[in-house]
Amino acid sequence: MVLFTHPIRKDVTRIAWPVLAEMLLGSLFSMIDMMMLGRMKDTAAAAASVAAVGITNQPLFIGLALVQSLNVGGTAMVARFIGSKQLHKVENTVKHVILLNLVLFAIPLSLLGFIFTNQIMTFMGAYADTVEIGNLYFKIIMLGFIFQALNFSLAACLRGAGDTRLPMKVNLGVNFLNVFGNAVLIYGLFGFPQLGIIGAGISTSLSHLLASFILFSYIFKGKSIVSLSLSSFQFRKDTMYNLARIGIPASLEQISLRLGIVLFARIVASLGTVTFAAHQICLSILGLSFNPGQAFGIAASALVGQSLGAEKPSKAQEYAQETRKIGSVVSSCIALLFFLFGPQIVGLYTRDPEIISSASLALKVIALVQPFQSSQLILAGGLRGAGDTFWPLVATFIGVLGIRVVLSYVFVVIFGFGLVGAWMAVFLDQLARWFLVYTRFQTGKWKYVALR
C-alpha cells in the first residue's frame, strides 16, 4: 500500500505503469511473432526468416532512433510547458515534431530502404538465403515505417504531458490485431494464403497504419491533454532552437548506438545463420528486460521536465531517484527469471537444440546486465527530461562504440568465445554507460539546463 500512497511513488507509478504494460505486452507480441516464424515446419526457412527479421530490424531501428532524437526534444519541451502552465505553446511544438520527423526522417528513409533493400541487407551481413527470403519483407516494413514514425512522435509528446494511457490503449489494441494477422497470414489460416515472413510484414505495416488513424482521431477530437487542430502551422525559431539543442546530441547518441549495434550484429553474423538466429532470439528476449528501464525512464523524463518547468529542481531529483529504485527492482526480478529458466524461454522460439543451448547460455550473461542497464536507462531518461542530452551521448559513444564493438571483435573473432563472448561485451558496455550516466546525475548540473 505504501507504494501507492506515497505522493512521489504515486506519481511515478501513475505515469510509468501504462508505459510498462504497453512495452511488456508489445515485446511479448513481438516475441510471439518471432516464435511463429521460428516454428514453421520448414526449419531452414524458419531459421532464415528469424535471421531476416533480425537483419531488417537493425536499419529499421536506426531510422526509429533518428525519429526518437526529435521526440526527446518534444517530450522535454511539452513537459516543461505543462509544468510552467504555458499550455498555448504545446500544440505548435507537437506540429514541429511531427512535420520535422516526416520531412527529415520518415519519408526519405522509407524510400531509401525500399529502393536499396538488397544492398542494405548484404551490408548488414545477411547470407544469400536470408536476403532472398527477407527482401520483400523489408520493403513492406519500410512502407509501414512512415506510420510507425508518426506514432512514435505522437506518443512521445503525449507522454511529456503525462498522458501515458492513450498510447498504451492504442498500441496494445493494434498489437493484438497484429499478432492475429501474423498467425493468419504466416500459416494461411481461414482460407488466406500461406505467406510466411511476407505475411508478417503485411500484418505489421497495417497495424502501424491503424494505430496512426486511431491516435490522430483521438487527438483531433480533443480527447487527450495534447490536442491538434487544422489551424495554420507557425514556424518558431525558439522551438527549432530547443529541438535542435536537445535533439542533436540525442540524434548523435542514437546514431552511435545504432552504428555500434550494426557493427556488433555483423560480428555475430560471422558465426553463421544458426548462431545469428540464436542471437536474434536473445535480442528479442532482451527487449522484454529493457522495458522496465525504458518505462520508468519515460516517467522520469516527464516528471523531471514538469518539475523543472514548475521551478522545483529538488522535486525533480526526488522523482528521478524514486523511478530508479522501483524500475531496478522490477528489472532484477526479470533477470532472475532469465538466469533460472533460460532453456525453457528459448524453447518457446525454436525446437533446434543447438540454438537453445547457445541462446540459453547467453541469457545468463544477459541476466547479469539487468541492474546496470535499468539504472542507466532511467537516469538517462531523467537527464533527457531536463534537456541534458550531451552526457547520455558521451556514455553511449564510449560504451557501445568504444567497448561493445571492440571487445565483441576480440572475444568472438580473436578468442573464439562465440555468442557468449559477444554478450560479455554487452555486459561491459552497460557497466560503463551506467557509471558515466550515474556520475553525471550525481553532479546535479542537469537541474540548470535552460530552454527558450
mmCIF file of C-alpha atoms in Angstrom, residues 98-389:
data_model
loop_
_atom_site.group_PDB
_atom_site.id
_atom_site.type_symbol
_atom_site.label_atom_id
_atom_site.label_comp_id
_atom_site.label_asym_id
_atom_site.label_seq_id
_atom_site.Cartn_x
_atom_site.Cartn_y
_atom_site.Cartn_z
ATOM 1 C CA ILE A 98 5.569 15.694 -36.442
ATOM 2 C CA LEU A 99 6.432 17.705 -39.567
ATOM 3 C CA LEU A 100 10.179 17.630 -38.998
ATOM 4 C CA ASN A 101 10.151 13.877 -38.431
ATOM 5 C CA LEU A 102 8.176 13.283 -41.612
ATOM 6 C CA VAL A 103 10.300 15.558 -43.801
ATOM 7 C CA LEU A 104 13.737 14.786 -42.355
ATOM 8 C CA PHE A 105 13.483 11.101 -41.481
ATOM 9 C CA ALA A 106 10.309 9.077 -42.074
ATOM 10 C CA ILE A 107 9.701 9.659 -45.781
ATOM 11 C CA PRO A 108 13.356 9.841 -47.002
ATOM 12 C CA LEU A 109 14.472 6.770 -45.001
ATOM 13 C CA SER A 110 11.439 4.790 -46.107
ATOM 14 C CA LEU A 111 12.296 5.478 -49.758
ATOM 15 C CA LEU A 112 15.965 4.563 -49.243
ATOM 16 C CA GLY A 113 15.026 1.292 -47.563
ATOM 17 C CA PHE A 114 12.561 0.426 -50.307
ATOM 18 C CA ILE A 115 14.974 1.171 -53.166
ATOM 19 C CA PHE A 116 18.224 -0.261 -51.744
ATOM 20 C CA THR A 117 16.832 -3.321 -49.953
ATOM 21 C CA ASN A 118 19.347 -5.905 -51.162
ATOM 22 C CA GLN A 119 22.353 -3.640 -50.688
ATOM 23 C CA ILE A 120 21.345 -2.786 -47.114
ATOM 24 C CA MET A 121 20.715 -6.405 -46.125
ATOM 25 C CA THR A 122 24.013 -7.515 -47.669
ATOM 26 C CA PHE A 123 25.879 -4.735 -45.873
ATOM 27 C CA MET A 124 24.280 -5.908 -42.623
ATOM 28 C CA GLY A 125 25.964 -9.279 -43.145
ATOM 29 C CA ALA A 126 22.987 -11.289 -44.402
ATOM 30 C CA TYR A 127 23.696 -14.527 -46.235
ATOM 31 C CA ALA A 128 22.114 -15.225 -49.645
ATOM 32 C CA ASP A 129 19.286 -17.329 -48.151
ATOM 33 C CA THR A 130 18.418 -14.535 -45.713
ATOM 34 C CA VAL A 131 18.418 -11.851 -48.440
ATOM 35 C CA GLU A 132 16.242 -13.973 -50.706
ATOM 36 C CA ILE A 133 13.618 -14.726 -48.092
ATOM 37 C CA GLY A 134 13.658 -11.264 -46.456
ATOM 38 C CA ASN A 135 13.750 -8.939 -49.485
ATOM 39 C CA LEU A 136 10.036 -8.283 -49.910
ATOM 40 C CA TYR A 137 9.502 -8.320 -46.132
ATOM 41 C CA PHE A 138 11.989 -5.441 -45.788
ATOM 42 C CA LYS A 139 10.202 -3.394 -48.468
ATOM 43 C CA ILE A 140 6.831 -3.835 -46.809
ATOM 44 C CA ILE A 141 8.208 -2.967 -43.364
ATOM 45 C CA MET A 142 9.822 0.240 -44.690
ATOM 46 C CA LEU A 143 6.481 1.426 -46.090
ATOM 47 C CA GLY A 144 4.935 0.898 -42.666
ATOM 48 C CA PHE A 145 7.858 2.792 -41.126
ATOM 49 C CA ILE A 146 6.264 6.134 -42.104
ATOM 50 C CA PHE A 147 3.237 5.461 -39.906
ATOM 51 C CA GLN A 148 5.365 3.924 -37.158
ATOM 52 C CA ALA A 149 7.407 7.151 -37.024
ATOM 53 C CA LEU A 150 4.219 9.213 -36.725
ATOM 54 C CA ASN A 151 3.020 7.018 -33.870
ATOM 55 C CA PHE A 152 6.327 7.374 -32.016
ATOM 56 C CA SER A 153 6.204 11.180 -32.312
ATOM 57 C CA LEU A 154 2.635 11.487 -31.064
ATOM 58 C CA ALA A 155 3.274 9.073 -28.181
ATOM 59 C CA ALA A 156 6.404 10.988 -27.106
ATOM 60 C CA CYS A 157 4.517 14.294 -26.920
ATOM 61 C CA LEU A 158 1.614 12.687 -25.056
ATOM 62 C CA ARG A 159 3.999 11.157 -22.526
ATOM 63 C CA GLY A 160 5.673 14.518 -21.984
ATOM 64 C CA ALA A 161 2.247 15.767 -20.871
ATOM 65 C CA GLY A 162 1.889 12.773 -18.566
ATOM 66 C CA ASP A 163 -0.702 11.057 -20.773
ATOM 67 C CA THR A 164 0.644 7.513 -20.995
ATOM 68 C CA ARG A 165 -2.704 5.720 -21.076
ATOM 69 C CA LEU A 166 -3.772 6.693 -24.592
ATOM 70 C CA PRO A 167 -0.594 5.351 -26.301
ATOM 71 C CA MET A 168 -0.923 2.202 -24.173
ATOM 72 C CA LYS A 169 -4.527 1.525 -25.183
ATOM 73 C CA VAL A 170 -3.898 2.155 -28.866
ATOM 74 C CA ASN A 171 -0.678 0.144 -29.092
ATOM 75 C CA LEU A 172 -2.000 -2.819 -27.153
ATOM 76 C CA GLY A 173 -5.102 -2.956 -29.322
ATOM 77 C CA VAL A 174 -3.271 -2.838 -32.644
ATOM 78 C CA ASN A 175 -0.529 -5.197 -31.427
ATOM 79 C CA PHE A 176 -3.159 -7.774 -30.545
ATOM 80 C CA LEU A 177 -4.605 -7.432 -34.041
ATOM 81 C CA ASN A 178 -1.073 -7.671 -35.466
ATOM 82 C CA VAL A 179 -0.423 -10.982 -33.721
ATOM 83 C CA PHE A 180 -3.738 -12.334 -35.013
ATOM 84 C CA GLY A 181 -2.966 -11.058 -38.517
ATOM 85 C CA ASN A 182 0.501 -12.604 -38.389
ATOM 86 C CA ALA A 183 -0.900 -16.013 -37.475
ATOM 87 C CA VAL A 184 -3.456 -15.826 -40.278
ATOM 88 C CA LEU A 185 -1.005 -14.700 -42.976
ATOM 89 C CA ILE A 186 2.109 -16.643 -41.881
ATOM 90 C CA TYR A 187 0.330 -20.014 -41.655
ATOM 91 C CA GLY A 188 -2.519 -19.393 -44.115
ATOM 92 C CA LEU A 189 -5.468 -19.725 -41.714
ATOM 93 C CA PHE A 190 -9.162 -19.199 -42.548
ATOM 94 C CA GLY A 191 -8.611 -19.606 -46.264
ATOM 95 C CA PHE A 192 -5.871 -16.977 -46.571
ATOM 96 C CA PRO A 193 -2.682 -17.860 -48.493
ATOM 97 C CA GLN A 194 0.315 -19.128 -46.510
ATOM 98 C CA LEU A 195 2.731 -16.198 -46.916
ATOM 99 C CA GLY A 196 5.362 -16.883 -44.229
ATOM 100 C CA ILE A 197 7.564 -13.897 -43.476
ATOM 101 C CA ILE A 198 5.772 -11.770 -46.132
ATOM 102 C CA GLY A 199 2.534 -12.197 -44.193
ATOM 103 C CA ALA A 200 4.270 -10.983 -41.037
ATOM 104 C CA GLY A 201 5.406 -7.831 -42.870
ATOM 105 C CA ILE A 202 1.922 -7.076 -44.238
ATOM 106 C CA SER A 203 0.247 -7.524 -40.853
ATOM 107 C CA THR A 204 2.852 -5.387 -39.054
ATOM 108 C CA SER A 205 2.655 -2.476 -41.510
ATOM 109 C CA LEU A 206 -1.147 -2.469 -41.483
ATOM 110 C CA SER A 207 -1.083 -2.341 -37.672
ATOM 111 C CA HIS A 208 1.086 0.825 -37.786
ATOM 112 C CA LEU A 209 -1.363 2.418 -40.232
ATOM 113 C CA LEU A 210 -4.310 1.590 -37.977
ATOM 114 C CA ALA A 211 -2.526 2.992 -34.903
ATOM 115 C CA SER A 212 -1.873 6.291 -36.720
ATOM 116 C CA PHE A 213 -5.541 6.581 -37.660
ATOM 117 C CA ILE A 214 -6.722 5.967 -34.093
ATOM 118 C CA LEU A 215 -4.177 8.305 -32.448
ATOM 119 C CA PHE A 216 -4.907 11.190 -34.788
ATOM 120 C CA SER A 217 -8.656 10.639 -34.357
ATOM 121 C CA TYR A 218 -8.362 10.941 -30.574
ATOM 122 C CA ILE A 219 -6.094 13.974 -30.668
ATOM 123 C CA PHE A 220 -8.079 15.936 -33.258
ATOM 124 C CA LYS A 221 -11.267 15.289 -31.277
ATOM 125 C CA GLY A 222 -9.626 16.782 -28.143
ATOM 126 C CA LYS A 223 -9.866 13.574 -26.108
ATOM 127 C CA SER A 224 -6.329 13.936 -24.764
ATOM 128 C CA ILE A 225 -4.233 16.517 -22.899
ATOM 129 C CA VAL A 226 -2.329 17.136 -26.127
ATOM 130 C CA SER A 227 -4.664 18.281 -28.893
ATOM 131 C CA LEU A 228 -4.223 19.242 -32.531
ATOM 132 C CA SER A 229 -6.261 21.386 -34.873
ATOM 133 C CA LEU A 230 -6.158 22.192 -38.585
ATOM 134 C CA SER A 231 -5.077 25.777 -37.903
ATOM 135 C CA SER A 232 -2.079 27.010 -39.880
ATOM 136 C CA PHE A 233 1.407 25.936 -38.828
ATOM 137 C CA GLN A 234 3.511 28.738 -37.307
ATOM 138 C CA PHE A 235 7.254 28.331 -37.663
ATOM 139 C CA ARG A 236 9.027 29.466 -34.461
ATOM 140 C CA LYS A 237 12.779 29.955 -34.099
ATOM 141 C CA ASP A 238 12.709 29.282 -30.353
ATOM 142 C CA THR A 239 11.004 25.921 -30.902
ATOM 143 C CA MET A 240 13.537 24.987 -33.554
ATOM 144 C CA TYR A 241 16.390 26.082 -31.278
ATOM 145 C CA ASN A 242 15.109 23.938 -28.395
ATOM 146 C CA LEU A 243 14.534 20.913 -30.601
ATOM 147 C CA ALA A 244 17.998 21.290 -32.118
ATOM 148 C CA ARG A 245 19.727 21.843 -28.776
ATOM 149 C CA ILE A 246 18.128 18.771 -27.255
ATOM 150 C CA GLY A 247 17.746 16.720 -30.426
ATOM 151 C CA ILE A 248 21.208 16.998 -31.998
ATOM 152 C CA PRO A 249 23.055 15.318 -29.089
ATOM 153 C CA ALA A 250 20.182 12.825 -28.840
ATOM 154 C CA SER A 251 20.420 12.048 -32.562
ATOM 155 C CA LEU A 252 24.199 11.638 -32.342
ATOM 156 C CA GLU A 253 23.662 9.318 -29.386
ATOM 157 C CA GLN A 254 21.187 7.241 -31.369
ATOM 158 C CA ILE A 255 23.460 7.169 -34.424
ATOM 159 C CA SER A 256 26.338 5.993 -32.219
ATOM 160 C CA LEU A 257 24.108 3.378 -30.607
ATOM 161 C CA ARG A 258 22.709 2.037 -33.864
ATOM 162 C CA LEU A 259 26.043 2.124 -35.664
ATOM 163 C CA GLY A 260 27.532 0.158 -32.799
ATOM 164 C CA ILE A 261 24.654 -2.329 -32.884
ATOM 165 C CA VAL A 262 25.038 -2.744 -36.660
ATOM 166 C CA LEU A 263 28.766 -3.449 -36.312
ATOM 167 C CA PHE A 264 28.025 -5.729 -33.374
ATOM 168 C CA ALA A 265 25.412 -7.606 -35.443
ATOM 169 C CA ARG A 266 27.875 -8.052 -38.315
ATOM 170 C CA ILE A 267 30.425 -9.571 -35.945
ATOM 171 C CA VAL A 268 27.831 -12.020 -34.601
ATOM 172 C CA ALA A 269 26.524 -12.746 -38.134
ATOM 173 C CA SER A 270 30.001 -14.056 -38.998
ATOM 174 C CA LEU A 271 29.243 -17.027 -36.731
ATOM 175 C CA GLY A 272 26.654 -18.335 -39.245
ATOM 176 C CA THR A 273 22.884 -18.335 -39.766
ATOM 177 C CA VAL A 274 22.045 -20.717 -36.896
ATOM 178 C CA THR A 275 24.101 -18.791 -34.315
ATOM 179 C CA PHE A 276 22.759 -15.487 -35.617
ATOM 180 C CA ALA A 277 19.222 -16.851 -35.245
ATOM 181 C CA ALA A 278 20.095 -17.685 -31.602
ATOM 182 C CA HIS A 279 21.407 -14.139 -31.219
ATOM 183 C CA GLN A 280 18.142 -12.692 -32.568
ATOM 184 C CA ILE A 281 16.183 -14.762 -30.072
ATOM 185 C CA CYS A 282 18.390 -13.352 -27.291
ATOM 186 C CA LEU A 283 17.752 -9.818 -28.577
ATOM 187 C CA SER A 284 14.020 -10.487 -28.649
ATOM 188 C CA ILE A 285 14.109 -11.699 -25.043
ATOM 189 C CA LEU A 286 16.403 -8.800 -24.053
ATOM 190 C CA GLY A 287 13.779 -6.418 -25.430
ATOM 191 C CA LEU A 288 11.475 -7.657 -22.679
ATOM 192 C CA SER A 289 14.020 -6.819 -19.990
ATOM 193 C CA PHE A 290 14.631 -3.351 -21.438
ATOM 194 C CA ASN A 291 11.016 -2.443 -20.820
ATOM 195 C CA PRO A 292 11.068 -1.598 -17.087
ATOM 196 C CA GLY A 293 14.094 0.674 -17.549
ATOM 197 C CA GLN A 294 12.576 2.363 -20.591
ATOM 198 C CA ALA A 295 9.144 2.730 -18.987
ATOM 199 C CA PHE A 296 10.472 4.274 -15.793
ATOM 200 C CA GLY A 297 12.919 6.329 -17.873
ATOM 201 C CA ILE A 298 9.942 7.822 -19.741
ATOM 202 C CA ALA A 299 8.247 8.522 -16.408
ATOM 203 C CA ALA A 300 11.440 10.201 -15.192
ATOM 204 C CA SER A 301 11.601 12.349 -18.354
ATOM 205 C CA ALA A 302 8.034 13.592 -17.947
ATOM 206 C CA LEU A 303 8.182 14.198 -14.181
ATOM 207 C CA VAL A 304 11.649 15.789 -14.217
ATOM 208 C CA GLY A 305 10.665 18.066 -17.110
ATOM 209 C CA GLN A 306 7.412 19.120 -15.461
ATOM 210 C CA SER A 307 9.137 19.758 -12.103
ATOM 211 C CA LEU A 308 11.851 21.893 -13.687
ATOM 212 C CA GLY A 309 9.174 23.777 -15.656
ATOM 213 C CA ALA A 310 7.470 24.499 -12.316
ATOM 214 C CA GLU A 311 10.890 25.588 -10.913
ATOM 215 C CA LYS A 312 11.102 22.719 -8.412
ATOM 216 C CA PRO A 313 14.552 21.166 -9.005
ATOM 217 C CA SER A 314 14.653 19.262 -5.691
ATOM 218 C CA LYS A 315 11.379 17.561 -6.579
ATOM 219 C CA ALA A 316 12.814 16.684 -9.995
ATOM 220 C CA GLN A 317 15.680 14.868 -8.253
ATOM 221 C CA GLU A 318 13.259 13.001 -5.993
ATOM 222 C CA TYR A 319 11.296 11.802 -8.990
ATOM 223 C CA ALA A 320 14.434 10.585 -10.768
ATOM 224 C CA GLN A 321 15.691 8.709 -7.715
ATOM 225 C CA GLU A 322 12.337 7.074 -6.999
ATOM 226 C CA THR A 323 11.847 5.897 -10.572
ATOM 227 C CA ARG A 324 15.339 4.365 -10.456
ATOM 228 C CA LYS A 325 14.563 2.418 -7.282
ATOM 229 C CA ILE A 326 11.276 0.954 -8.494
ATOM 230 C CA GLY A 327 12.499 0.207 -12.019
ATOM 231 C CA SER A 328 15.604 -1.554 -10.744
ATOM 232 C CA VAL A 329 13.570 -3.896 -8.535
ATOM 233 C CA VAL A 330 11.338 -4.887 -11.453
ATOM 234 C CA SER A 331 14.322 -5.458 -13.767
ATOM 235 C CA SER A 332 16.101 -7.602 -11.196
ATOM 236 C CA CYS A 333 13.078 -9.897 -10.933
ATOM 237 C CA ILE A 334 13.100 -10.341 -14.712
ATOM 238 C CA ALA A 335 16.848 -11.045 -14.600
ATOM 239 C CA LEU A 336 16.263 -13.866 -12.117
ATOM 240 C CA LEU A 337 13.769 -15.489 -14.496
ATOM 241 C CA PHE A 338 16.274 -15.289 -17.366
ATOM 242 C CA PHE A 339 19.026 -16.849 -15.279
ATOM 243 C CA LEU A 340 16.939 -19.741 -13.939
ATOM 244 C CA PHE A 341 14.672 -20.555 -16.871
ATOM 245 C CA GLY A 342 16.766 -19.706 -19.956
ATOM 246 C CA PRO A 343 16.333 -23.027 -21.831
ATOM 247 C CA GLN A 344 12.582 -23.051 -21.264
ATOM 248 C CA ILE A 345 12.208 -19.465 -22.518
ATOM 249 C CA VAL A 346 14.347 -20.053 -25.614
ATOM 250 C CA GLY A 347 12.455 -23.293 -26.253
ATOM 251 C CA LEU A 348 9.332 -21.227 -26.927
ATOM 252 C CA TYR A 349 11.032 -19.868 -30.060
ATOM 253 C CA THR A 350 12.589 -22.923 -31.614
ATOM 254 C CA ARG A 351 12.966 -26.705 -31.486
ATOM 255 C CA ASP A 352 16.605 -26.576 -32.643
ATOM 256 C CA PRO A 353 18.772 -27.941 -29.746
ATOM 257 C CA GLU A 354 21.869 -26.061 -30.964
ATOM 258 C CA ILE A 355 20.043 -22.715 -30.870
ATOM 259 C CA ILE A 356 18.513 -23.491 -27.472
ATOM 260 C CA SER A 357 21.900 -24.373 -25.968
ATOM 261 C CA SER A 358 23.689 -21.314 -27.354
ATOM 262 C CA ALA A 359 20.957 -18.783 -26.591
ATOM 263 C CA SER A 360 20.186 -20.011 -23.069
ATOM 264 C CA LEU A 361 23.864 -19.718 -22.078
ATOM 265 C CA ALA A 362 23.933 -16.148 -23.429
ATOM 266 C CA LEU A 363 20.795 -15.411 -21.370
ATOM 267 C CA LYS A 364 22.760 -15.978 -18.161
ATOM 268 C CA VAL A 365 25.092 -13.144 -19.172
ATOM 269 C CA ILE A 366 22.074 -11.010 -20.109
ATOM 270 C CA ALA A 367 20.674 -11.567 -16.604
ATOM 271 C CA LEU A 368 23.815 -10.007 -15.100
ATOM 272 C CA VAL A 369 23.347 -6.948 -17.337
ATOM 273 C CA GLN A 370 19.917 -6.073 -15.930
ATOM 274 C CA PRO A 371 20.652 -3.950 -12.801
ATOM 275 C CA PHE A 372 23.149 -1.704 -14.614
ATOM 276 C CA GLN A 373 21.030 -1.491 -17.770
ATOM 277 C CA SER A 374 17.895 -0.467 -15.863
ATOM 278 C CA SER A 375 19.655 2.138 -13.730
ATOM 279 C CA GLN A 376 21.356 3.854 -16.668
ATOM 280 C CA LEU A 377 18.172 3.857 -18.778
ATOM 281 C CA ILE A 378 16.159 5.513 -16.018
ATOM 282 C CA LEU A 379 18.759 8.116 -15.038
ATOM 283 C CA ALA A 380 19.415 8.903 -18.708
ATOM 284 C CA GLY A 381 15.653 9.401 -19.086
ATOM 285 C CA GLY A 382 15.743 11.917 -16.254
ATOM 286 C CA LEU A 383 18.645 13.772 -17.867
ATOM 287 C CA ARG A 384 16.795 13.914 -21.199
ATOM 288 C CA GLY A 385 13.672 15.226 -19.481
ATOM 289 C CA ALA A 386 15.828 18.072 -18.188
ATOM 290 C CA GLY A 387 17.144 18.715 -21.708
ATOM 291 C CA ASP A 388 20.614 17.433 -20.754
ATOM 292 C CA THR A 389 21.266 15.089 -23.694
#
